[in-house]
mmCIF file of C-alpha atoms in Angstrom:
data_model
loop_
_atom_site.group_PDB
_atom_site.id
_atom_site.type_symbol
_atom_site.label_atom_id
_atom_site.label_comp_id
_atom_site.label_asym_id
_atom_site.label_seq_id
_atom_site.Cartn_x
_atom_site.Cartn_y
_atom_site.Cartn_z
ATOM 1 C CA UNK A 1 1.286 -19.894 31.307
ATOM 2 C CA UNK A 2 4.120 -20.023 28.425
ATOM 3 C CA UNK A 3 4.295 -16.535 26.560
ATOM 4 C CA UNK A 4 3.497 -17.830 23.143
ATOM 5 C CA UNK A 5 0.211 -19.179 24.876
ATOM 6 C CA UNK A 6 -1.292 -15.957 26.579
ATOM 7 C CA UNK A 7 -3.603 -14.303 24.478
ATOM 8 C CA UNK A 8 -4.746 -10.166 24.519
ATOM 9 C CA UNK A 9 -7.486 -11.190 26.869
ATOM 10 C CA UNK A 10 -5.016 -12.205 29.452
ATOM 11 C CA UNK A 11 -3.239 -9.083 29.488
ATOM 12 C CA UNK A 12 -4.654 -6.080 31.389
ATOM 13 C CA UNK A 13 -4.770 -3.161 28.322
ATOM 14 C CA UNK A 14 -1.175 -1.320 30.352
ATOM 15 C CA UNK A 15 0.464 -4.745 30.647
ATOM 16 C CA UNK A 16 -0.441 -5.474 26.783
ATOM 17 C CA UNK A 17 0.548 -1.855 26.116
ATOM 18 C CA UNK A 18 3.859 -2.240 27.574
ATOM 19 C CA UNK A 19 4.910 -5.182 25.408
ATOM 20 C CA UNK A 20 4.051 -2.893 22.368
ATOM 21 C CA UNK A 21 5.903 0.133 23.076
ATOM 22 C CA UNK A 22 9.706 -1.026 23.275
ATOM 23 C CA UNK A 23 8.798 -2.221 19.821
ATOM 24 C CA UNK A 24 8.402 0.874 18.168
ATOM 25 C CA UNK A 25 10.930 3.329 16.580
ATOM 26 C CA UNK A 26 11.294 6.437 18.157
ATOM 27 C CA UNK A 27 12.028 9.919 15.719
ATOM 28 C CA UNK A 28 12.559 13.305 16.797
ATOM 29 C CA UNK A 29 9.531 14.882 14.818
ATOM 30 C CA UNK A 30 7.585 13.045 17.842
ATOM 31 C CA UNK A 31 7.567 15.571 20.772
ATOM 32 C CA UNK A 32 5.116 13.778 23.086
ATOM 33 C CA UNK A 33 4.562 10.252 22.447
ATOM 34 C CA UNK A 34 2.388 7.234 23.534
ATOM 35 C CA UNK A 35 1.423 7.690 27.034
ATOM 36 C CA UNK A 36 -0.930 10.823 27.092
ATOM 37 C CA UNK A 37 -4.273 11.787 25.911
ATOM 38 C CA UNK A 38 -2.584 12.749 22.288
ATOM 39 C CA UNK A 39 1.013 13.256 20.987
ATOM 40 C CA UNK A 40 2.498 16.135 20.058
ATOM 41 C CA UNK A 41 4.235 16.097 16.966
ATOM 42 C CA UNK A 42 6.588 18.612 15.252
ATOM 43 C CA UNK A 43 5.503 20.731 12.145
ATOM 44 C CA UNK A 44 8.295 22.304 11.066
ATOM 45 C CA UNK A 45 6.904 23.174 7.707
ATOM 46 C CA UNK A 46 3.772 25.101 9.213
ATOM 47 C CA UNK A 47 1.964 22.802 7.091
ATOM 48 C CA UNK A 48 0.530 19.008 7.478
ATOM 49 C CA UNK A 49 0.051 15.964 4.853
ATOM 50 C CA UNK A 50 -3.252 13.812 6.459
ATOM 51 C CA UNK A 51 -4.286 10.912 5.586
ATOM 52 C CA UNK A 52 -5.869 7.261 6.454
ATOM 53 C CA UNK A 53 -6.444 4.170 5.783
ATOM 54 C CA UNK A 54 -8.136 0.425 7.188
ATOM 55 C CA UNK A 55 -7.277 -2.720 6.525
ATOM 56 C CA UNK A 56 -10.336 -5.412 7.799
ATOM 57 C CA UNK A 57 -9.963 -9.134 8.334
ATOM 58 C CA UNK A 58 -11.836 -11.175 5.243
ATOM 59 C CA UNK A 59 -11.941 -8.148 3.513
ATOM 60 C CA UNK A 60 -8.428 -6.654 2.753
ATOM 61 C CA UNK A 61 -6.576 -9.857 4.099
ATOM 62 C CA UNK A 62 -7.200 -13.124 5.516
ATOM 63 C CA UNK A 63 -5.565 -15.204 7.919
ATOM 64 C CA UNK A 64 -5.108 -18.053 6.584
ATOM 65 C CA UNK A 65 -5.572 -18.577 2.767
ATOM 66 C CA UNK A 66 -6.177 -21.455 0.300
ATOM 67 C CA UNK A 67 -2.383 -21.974 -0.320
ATOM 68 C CA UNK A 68 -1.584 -22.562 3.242
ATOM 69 C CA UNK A 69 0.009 -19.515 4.021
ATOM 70 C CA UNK A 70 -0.766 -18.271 7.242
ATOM 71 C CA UNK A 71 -1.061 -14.191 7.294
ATOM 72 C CA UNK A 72 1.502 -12.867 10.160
ATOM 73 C CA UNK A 73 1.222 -10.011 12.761
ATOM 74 C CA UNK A 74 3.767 -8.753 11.272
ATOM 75 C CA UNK A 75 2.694 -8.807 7.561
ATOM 76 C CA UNK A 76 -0.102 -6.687 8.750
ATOM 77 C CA UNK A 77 1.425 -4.616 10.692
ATOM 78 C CA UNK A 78 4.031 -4.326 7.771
ATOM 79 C CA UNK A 79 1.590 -3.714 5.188
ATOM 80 C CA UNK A 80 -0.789 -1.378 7.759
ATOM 81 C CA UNK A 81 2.261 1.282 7.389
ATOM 82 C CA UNK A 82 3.433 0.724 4.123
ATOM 83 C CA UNK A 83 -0.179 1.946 2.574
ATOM 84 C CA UNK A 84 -0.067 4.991 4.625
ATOM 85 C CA UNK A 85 3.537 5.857 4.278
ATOM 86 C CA UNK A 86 2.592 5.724 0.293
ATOM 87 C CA UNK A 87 -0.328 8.136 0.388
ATOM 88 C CA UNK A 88 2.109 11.067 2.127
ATOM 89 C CA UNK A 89 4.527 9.868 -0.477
ATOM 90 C CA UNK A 90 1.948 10.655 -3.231
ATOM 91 C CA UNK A 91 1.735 13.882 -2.610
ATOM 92 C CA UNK A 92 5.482 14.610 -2.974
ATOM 93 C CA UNK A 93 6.219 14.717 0.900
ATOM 94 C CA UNK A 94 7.547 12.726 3.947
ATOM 95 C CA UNK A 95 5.784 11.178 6.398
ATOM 96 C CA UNK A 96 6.862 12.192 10.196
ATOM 97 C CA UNK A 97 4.039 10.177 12.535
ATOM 98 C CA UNK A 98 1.694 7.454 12.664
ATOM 99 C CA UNK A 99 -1.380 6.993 15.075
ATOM 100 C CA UNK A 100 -2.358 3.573 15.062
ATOM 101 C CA UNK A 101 -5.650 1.778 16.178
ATOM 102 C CA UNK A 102 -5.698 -1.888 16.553
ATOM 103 C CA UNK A 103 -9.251 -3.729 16.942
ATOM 104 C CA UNK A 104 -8.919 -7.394 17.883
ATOM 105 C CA UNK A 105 -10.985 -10.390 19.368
ATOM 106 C CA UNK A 106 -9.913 -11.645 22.990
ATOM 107 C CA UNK A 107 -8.359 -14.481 21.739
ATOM 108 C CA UNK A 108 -5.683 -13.247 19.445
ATOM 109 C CA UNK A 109 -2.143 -14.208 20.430
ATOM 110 C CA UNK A 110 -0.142 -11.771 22.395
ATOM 111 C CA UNK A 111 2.981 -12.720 20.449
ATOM 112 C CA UNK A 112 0.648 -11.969 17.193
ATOM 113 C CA UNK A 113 0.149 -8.513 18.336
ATOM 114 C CA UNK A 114 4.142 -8.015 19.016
ATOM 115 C CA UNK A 115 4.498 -9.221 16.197
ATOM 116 C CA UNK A 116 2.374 -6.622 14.185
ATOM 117 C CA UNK A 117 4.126 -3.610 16.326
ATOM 118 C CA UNK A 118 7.283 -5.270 15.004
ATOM 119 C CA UNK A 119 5.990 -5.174 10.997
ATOM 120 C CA UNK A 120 4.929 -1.405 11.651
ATOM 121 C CA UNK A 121 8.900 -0.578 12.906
ATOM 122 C CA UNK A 122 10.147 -2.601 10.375
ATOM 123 C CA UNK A 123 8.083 -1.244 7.719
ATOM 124 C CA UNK A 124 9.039 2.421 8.451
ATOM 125 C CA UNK A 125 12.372 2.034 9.346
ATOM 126 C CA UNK A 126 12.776 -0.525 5.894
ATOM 127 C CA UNK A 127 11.164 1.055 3.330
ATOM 128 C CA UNK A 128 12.968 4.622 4.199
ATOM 129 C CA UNK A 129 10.662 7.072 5.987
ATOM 130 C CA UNK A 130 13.319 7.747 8.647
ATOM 131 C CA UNK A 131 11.733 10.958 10.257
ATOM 132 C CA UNK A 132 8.697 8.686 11.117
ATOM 133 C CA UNK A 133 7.513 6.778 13.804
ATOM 134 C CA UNK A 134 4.483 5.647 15.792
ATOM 135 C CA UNK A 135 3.095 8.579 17.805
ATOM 136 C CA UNK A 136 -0.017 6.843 19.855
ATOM 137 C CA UNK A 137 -2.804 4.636 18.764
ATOM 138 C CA UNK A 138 -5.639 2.932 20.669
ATOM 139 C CA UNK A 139 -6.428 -0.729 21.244
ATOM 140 C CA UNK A 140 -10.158 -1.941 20.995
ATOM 141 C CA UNK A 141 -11.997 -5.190 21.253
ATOM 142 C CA UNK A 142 -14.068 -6.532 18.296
ATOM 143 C CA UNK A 143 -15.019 -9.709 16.519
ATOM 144 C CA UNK A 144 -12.713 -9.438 13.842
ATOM 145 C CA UNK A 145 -9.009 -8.265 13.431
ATOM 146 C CA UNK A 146 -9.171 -4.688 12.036
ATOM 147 C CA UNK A 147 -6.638 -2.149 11.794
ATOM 148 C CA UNK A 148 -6.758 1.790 11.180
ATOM 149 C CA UNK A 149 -3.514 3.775 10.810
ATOM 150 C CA UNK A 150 -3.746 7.558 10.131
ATOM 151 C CA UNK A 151 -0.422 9.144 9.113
ATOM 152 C CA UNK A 152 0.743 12.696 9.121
ATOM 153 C CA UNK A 153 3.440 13.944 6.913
ATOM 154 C CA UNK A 154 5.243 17.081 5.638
ATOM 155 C CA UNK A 155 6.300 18.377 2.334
ATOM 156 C CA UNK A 156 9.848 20.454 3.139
ATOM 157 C CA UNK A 157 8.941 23.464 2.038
ATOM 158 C CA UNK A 158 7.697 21.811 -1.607
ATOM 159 C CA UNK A 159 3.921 22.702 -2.641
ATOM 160 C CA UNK A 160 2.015 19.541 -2.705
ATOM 161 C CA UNK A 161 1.726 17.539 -5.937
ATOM 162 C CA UNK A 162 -2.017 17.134 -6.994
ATOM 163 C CA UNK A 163 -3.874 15.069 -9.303
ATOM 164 C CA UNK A 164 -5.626 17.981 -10.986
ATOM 165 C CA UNK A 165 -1.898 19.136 -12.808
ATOM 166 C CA UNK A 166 -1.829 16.894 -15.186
ATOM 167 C CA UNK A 167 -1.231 18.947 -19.467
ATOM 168 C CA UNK A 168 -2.100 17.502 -22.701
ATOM 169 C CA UNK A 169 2.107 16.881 -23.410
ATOM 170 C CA UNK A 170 2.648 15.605 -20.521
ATOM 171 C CA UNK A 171 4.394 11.819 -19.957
ATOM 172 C CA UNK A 172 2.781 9.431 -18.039
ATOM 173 C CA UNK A 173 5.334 7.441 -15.725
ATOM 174 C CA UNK A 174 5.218 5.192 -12.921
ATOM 175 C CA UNK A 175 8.062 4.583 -10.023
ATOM 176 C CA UNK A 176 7.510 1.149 -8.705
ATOM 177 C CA UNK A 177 5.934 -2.401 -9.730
ATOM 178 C CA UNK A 178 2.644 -2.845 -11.493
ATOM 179 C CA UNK A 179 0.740 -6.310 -10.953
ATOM 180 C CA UNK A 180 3.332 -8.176 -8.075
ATOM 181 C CA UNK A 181 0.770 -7.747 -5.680
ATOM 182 C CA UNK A 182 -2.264 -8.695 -7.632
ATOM 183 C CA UNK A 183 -0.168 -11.920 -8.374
ATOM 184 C CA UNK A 184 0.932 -12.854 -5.091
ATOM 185 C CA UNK A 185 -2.996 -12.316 -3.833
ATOM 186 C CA UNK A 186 -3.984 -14.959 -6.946
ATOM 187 C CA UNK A 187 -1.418 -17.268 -5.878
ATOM 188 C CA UNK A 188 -2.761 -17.014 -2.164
ATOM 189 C CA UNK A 189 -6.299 -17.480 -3.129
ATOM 190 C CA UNK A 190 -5.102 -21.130 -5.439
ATOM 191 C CA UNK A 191 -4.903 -24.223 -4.373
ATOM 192 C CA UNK A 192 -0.956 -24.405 -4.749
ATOM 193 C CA UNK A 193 0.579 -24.894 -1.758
ATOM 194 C CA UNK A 194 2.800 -22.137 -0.687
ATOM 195 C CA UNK A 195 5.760 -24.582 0.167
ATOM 196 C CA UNK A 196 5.944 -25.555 -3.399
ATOM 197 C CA UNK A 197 6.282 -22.462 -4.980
ATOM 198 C CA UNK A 198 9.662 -21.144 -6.550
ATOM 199 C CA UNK A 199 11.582 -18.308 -4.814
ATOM 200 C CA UNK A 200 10.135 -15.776 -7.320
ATOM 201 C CA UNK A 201 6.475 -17.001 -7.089
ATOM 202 C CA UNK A 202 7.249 -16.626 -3.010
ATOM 203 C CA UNK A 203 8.110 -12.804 -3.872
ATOM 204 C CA UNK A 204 5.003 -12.247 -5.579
ATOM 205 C CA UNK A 205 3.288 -12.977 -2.853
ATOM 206 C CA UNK A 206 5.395 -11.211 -0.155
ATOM 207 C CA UNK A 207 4.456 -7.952 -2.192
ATOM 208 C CA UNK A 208 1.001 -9.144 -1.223
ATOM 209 C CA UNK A 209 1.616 -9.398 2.118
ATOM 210 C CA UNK A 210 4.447 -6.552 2.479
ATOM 211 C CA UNK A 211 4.536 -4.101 -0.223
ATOM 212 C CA UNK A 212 7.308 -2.269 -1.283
ATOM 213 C CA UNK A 213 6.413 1.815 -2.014
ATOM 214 C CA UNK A 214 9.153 3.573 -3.220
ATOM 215 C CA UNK A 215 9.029 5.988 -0.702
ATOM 216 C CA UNK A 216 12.336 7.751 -2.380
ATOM 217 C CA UNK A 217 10.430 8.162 -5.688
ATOM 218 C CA UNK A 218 7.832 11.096 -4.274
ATOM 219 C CA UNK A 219 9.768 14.093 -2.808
ATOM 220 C CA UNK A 220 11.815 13.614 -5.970
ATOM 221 C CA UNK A 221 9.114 14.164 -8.320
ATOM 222 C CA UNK A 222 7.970 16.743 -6.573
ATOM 223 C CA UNK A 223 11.454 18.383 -7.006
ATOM 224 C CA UNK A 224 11.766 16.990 -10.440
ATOM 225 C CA UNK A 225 8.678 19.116 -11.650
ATOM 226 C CA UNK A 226 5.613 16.608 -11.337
ATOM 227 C CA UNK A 227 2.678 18.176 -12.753
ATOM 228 C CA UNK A 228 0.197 15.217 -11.251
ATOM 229 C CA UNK A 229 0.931 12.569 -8.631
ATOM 230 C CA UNK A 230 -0.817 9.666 -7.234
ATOM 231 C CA UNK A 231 -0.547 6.203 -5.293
ATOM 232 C CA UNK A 232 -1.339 2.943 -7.633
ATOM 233 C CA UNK A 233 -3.910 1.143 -4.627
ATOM 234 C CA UNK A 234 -7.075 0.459 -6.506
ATOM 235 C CA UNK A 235 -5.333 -0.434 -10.291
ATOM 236 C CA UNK A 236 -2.769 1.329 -12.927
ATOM 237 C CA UNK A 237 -6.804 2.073 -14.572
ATOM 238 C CA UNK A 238 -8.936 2.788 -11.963
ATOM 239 C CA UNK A 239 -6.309 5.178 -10.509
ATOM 240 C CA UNK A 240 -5.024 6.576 -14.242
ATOM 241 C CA UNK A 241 -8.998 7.047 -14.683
ATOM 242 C CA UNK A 242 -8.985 8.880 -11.305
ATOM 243 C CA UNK A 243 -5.981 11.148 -12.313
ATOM 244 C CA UNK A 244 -7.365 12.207 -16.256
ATOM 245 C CA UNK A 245 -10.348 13.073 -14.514
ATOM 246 C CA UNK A 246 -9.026 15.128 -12.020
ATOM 247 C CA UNK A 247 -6.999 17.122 -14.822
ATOM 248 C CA UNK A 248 -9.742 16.925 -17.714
ATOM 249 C CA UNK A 249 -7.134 14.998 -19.776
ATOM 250 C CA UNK A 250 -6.739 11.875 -21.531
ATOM 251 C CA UNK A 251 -3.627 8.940 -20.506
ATOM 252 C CA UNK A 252 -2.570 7.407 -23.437
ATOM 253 C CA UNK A 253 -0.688 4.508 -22.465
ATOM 254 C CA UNK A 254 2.306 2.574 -23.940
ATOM 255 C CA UNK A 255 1.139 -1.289 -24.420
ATOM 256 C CA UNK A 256 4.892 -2.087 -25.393
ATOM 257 C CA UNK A 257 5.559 -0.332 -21.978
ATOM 258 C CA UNK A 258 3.419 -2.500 -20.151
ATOM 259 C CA UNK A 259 4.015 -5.560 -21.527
ATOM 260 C CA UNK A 260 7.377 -5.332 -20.129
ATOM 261 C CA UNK A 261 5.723 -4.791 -16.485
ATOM 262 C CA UNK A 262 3.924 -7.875 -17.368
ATOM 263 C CA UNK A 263 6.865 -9.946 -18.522
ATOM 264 C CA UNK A 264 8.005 -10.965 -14.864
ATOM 265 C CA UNK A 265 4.532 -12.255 -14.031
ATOM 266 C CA UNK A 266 4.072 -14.600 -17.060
ATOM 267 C CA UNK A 267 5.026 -18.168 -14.697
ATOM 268 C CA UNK A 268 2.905 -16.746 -12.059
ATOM 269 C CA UNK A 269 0.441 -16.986 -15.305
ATOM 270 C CA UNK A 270 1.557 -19.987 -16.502
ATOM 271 C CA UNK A 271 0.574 -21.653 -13.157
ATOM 272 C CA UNK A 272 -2.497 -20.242 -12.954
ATOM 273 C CA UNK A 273 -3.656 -20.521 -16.317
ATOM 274 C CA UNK A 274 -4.361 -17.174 -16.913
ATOM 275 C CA UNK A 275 -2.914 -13.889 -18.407
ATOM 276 C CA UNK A 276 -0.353 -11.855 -16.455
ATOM 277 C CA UNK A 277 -1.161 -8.054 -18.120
ATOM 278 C CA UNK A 278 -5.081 -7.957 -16.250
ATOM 279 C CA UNK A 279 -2.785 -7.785 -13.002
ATOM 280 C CA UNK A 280 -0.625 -5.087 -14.257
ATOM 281 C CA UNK A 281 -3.901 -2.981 -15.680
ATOM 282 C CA UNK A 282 -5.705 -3.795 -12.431
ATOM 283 C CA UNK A 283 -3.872 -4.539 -9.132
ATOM 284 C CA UNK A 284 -2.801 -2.106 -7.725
ATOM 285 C CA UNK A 285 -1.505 -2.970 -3.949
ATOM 286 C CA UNK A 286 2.367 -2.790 -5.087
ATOM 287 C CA UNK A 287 1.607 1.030 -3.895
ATOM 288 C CA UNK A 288 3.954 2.618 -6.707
ATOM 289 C CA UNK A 289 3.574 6.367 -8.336
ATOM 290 C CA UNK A 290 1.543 7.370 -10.799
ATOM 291 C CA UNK A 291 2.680 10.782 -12.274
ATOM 292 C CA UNK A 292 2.956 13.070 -15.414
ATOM 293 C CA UNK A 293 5.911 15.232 -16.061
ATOM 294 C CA UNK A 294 6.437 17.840 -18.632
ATOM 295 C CA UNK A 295 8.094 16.554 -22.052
ATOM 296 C CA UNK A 296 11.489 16.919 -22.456
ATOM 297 C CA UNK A 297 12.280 16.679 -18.737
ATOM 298 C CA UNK A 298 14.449 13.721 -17.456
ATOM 299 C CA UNK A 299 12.365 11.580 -15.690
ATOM 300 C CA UNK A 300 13.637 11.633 -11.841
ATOM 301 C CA UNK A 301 15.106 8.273 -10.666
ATOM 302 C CA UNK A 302 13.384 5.214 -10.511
ATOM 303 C CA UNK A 303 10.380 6.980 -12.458
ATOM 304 C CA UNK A 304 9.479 5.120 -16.393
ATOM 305 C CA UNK A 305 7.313 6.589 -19.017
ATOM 306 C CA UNK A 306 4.557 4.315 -20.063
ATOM 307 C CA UNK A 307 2.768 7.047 -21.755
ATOM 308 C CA UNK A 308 1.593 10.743 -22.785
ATOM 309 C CA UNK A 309 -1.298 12.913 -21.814
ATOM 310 C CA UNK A 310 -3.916 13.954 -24.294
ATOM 311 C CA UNK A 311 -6.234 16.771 -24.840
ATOM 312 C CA UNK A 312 -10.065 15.672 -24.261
ATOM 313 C CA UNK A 313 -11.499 15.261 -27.799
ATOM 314 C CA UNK A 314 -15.174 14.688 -26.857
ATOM 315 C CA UNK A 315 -16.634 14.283 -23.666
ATOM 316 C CA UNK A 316 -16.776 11.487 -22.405
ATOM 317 C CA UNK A 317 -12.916 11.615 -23.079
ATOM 318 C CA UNK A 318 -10.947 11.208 -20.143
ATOM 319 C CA UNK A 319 -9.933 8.522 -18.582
ATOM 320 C CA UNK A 320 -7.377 5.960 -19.610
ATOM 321 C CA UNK A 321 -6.432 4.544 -23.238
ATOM 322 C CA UNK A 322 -4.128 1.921 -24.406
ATOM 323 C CA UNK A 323 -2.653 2.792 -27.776
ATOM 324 C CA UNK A 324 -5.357 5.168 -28.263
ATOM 325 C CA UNK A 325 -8.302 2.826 -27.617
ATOM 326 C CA UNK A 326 -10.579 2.914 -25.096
ATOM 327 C CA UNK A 327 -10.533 0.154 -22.030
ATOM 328 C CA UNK A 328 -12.753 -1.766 -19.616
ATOM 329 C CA UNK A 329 -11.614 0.121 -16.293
ATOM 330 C CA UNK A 330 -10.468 -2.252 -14.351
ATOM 331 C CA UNK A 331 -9.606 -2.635 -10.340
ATOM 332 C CA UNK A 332 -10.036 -2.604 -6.156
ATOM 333 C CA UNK A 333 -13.762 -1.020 -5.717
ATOM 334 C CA UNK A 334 -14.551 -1.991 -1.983
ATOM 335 C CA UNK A 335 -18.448 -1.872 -2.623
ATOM 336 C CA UNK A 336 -18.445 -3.564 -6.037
ATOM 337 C CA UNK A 337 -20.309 -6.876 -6.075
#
């Protein structure tokens, strides 16, 4: 049978196994990889970053969408890291290992599942987590494609940025986009085809499908004196709301500020017939940094204000305002109707 015809159910688990693992990076954090009952990884901090994430066929992406495009191995397997490599990254540290489960039906393409071992290597080795890499995983058999990643990080030495720092004072900045992702999933779920799309409406949606966390942007706030820190994955609102709660305070934020995140989006707008700031108040799946510095600091690079922090008036004051009015929240809720 030609290779681009076999599917996972022809393979025998080792044989599908060993088609994965010359695909993946190796780092020296790793001390026992795949191949055992668990990996042994390095923790030369004494202390461990944890965290993990799913993504779920029909409900965080889709294989084929109304535009035509056809979601990729790789774009999963891209996107599978890039959400986890962010979390570690939100808490001012670097992430050092990955453990990967991949659930699939029987009939799923090998070359789609080399192809999604290929988007995790790519993914680490791309976005700049170089003392990372895939340290086991497990394959499973299911009805739908569903992936689970748990990633394990360190902070050098750094104590971990928090969401509960945040100080009336404080600016609010973010490091990364806001509202590329939340474009390029609008643009998948139209009816325009993906073929006829300009090259910039194409790179909305390939922050859909592979975002781009600015993996630099964390252990440098951590150094640069963050007083709060989190990832942008549910909406600049939902999140900010998350973060003033946490600390007890108040974000006031910049519309001028935010406008100019919006600006770029406006012919993704145009062609959809709709308004390009909702995407930059509520999508959140670019995976940038949300954090609050004390004033009078220089912001560390790639990190812009869009804001301050505020001292609760009244209860139920905190959360997230927009020239000192209060706003719908907005955002991802995974049980929301």
């Amino acid at each position: 049978m030609p290779a681009e015809q076999l599917t996972v159910q022809d393979l025998s688990e080792s044989e599908l196994l060993a088609r994965i693992f010359p695909r993946l990076n190796h780092s020296p954090g790793i001390l026992l990889g795949p191949g055992d009952d668990a990996a042994l990884v390095a923790a030369p901090d004494g202390r461990s970053l944890i965290s993990i994430d799913t993504q779920t066929q029909d409900q965080d992406f889709r294989l084929e969408w109304n535009n035509g495009y056809r979601t990729t191995g790789y774009d999963v397997g891209w996107k599978a890291a890039a959400q986890n490599l962010s979390d570690i990254n939100a808490m001012g540290g670097s992430a050092t290992s990955l453990v990967v489960s991949l659930t699939m039906p029987p009939d799923t393409p090998v070359v789609w599942v080399e192809a999604f071992a290929d988007g995790l290597t790519a993914a680490i080795v791309g976005l700049g987590a170089p003392d990372c890499s895939v340290a086991g995983g497990d394959l499973g058999r299911g009805r739908e494609l569903s992936v689970t990643v748990a990633v394990v990080g360190s902070l050098g030495g750094l104590p971990p940025v928090l969401r509960s720092g945040a100080k009336p004072g404080d600016v609010v900045a973010i490091a990364g986009t806001l509202g590329r992702a939340a474009a390029g999933w609008a643009l998948l779920e139209s009816r325009h085809p993906m073929q006829s799309l300009d090259t910039e409406l194409q790179a909305l949606v390939e922050n859909q499908c592979r975002p781009q966390p600015p993996l630099a942007a964390g252990p440098l706030a951590a150094r640069g004196g963050a007083t709060a820190m989190m990832d942008i994955s549910d909406g600049l609102l939902r999140d900010g709301g998350r973060l003033a709660s946490a600390s007890n305070v108040t974000l006031n934020l910049d519309p001028v500020a935010l406008e100019i995140h919006a600006m770029p989006l406006e012919p993704a707008a145009l062609l959809l017939g709709c308004e390009a700031l909702p995407w930059v108040l509520g999508g959140g799946e670019d995976h940038g940094l949300l954090a609050t510095f004390p004033a009078g600091i220089q912001l560390p690079a790639g990190f812009t204000a869009i804001g301050s922090v505020e001292a609760v008036v009244e209860p139920p004051g905190r959360g997230v305002r927009i020239a000192g009015q209060a706003v719908d929240t907005v955002g991802w809720d995974h049980f929301a109707d």
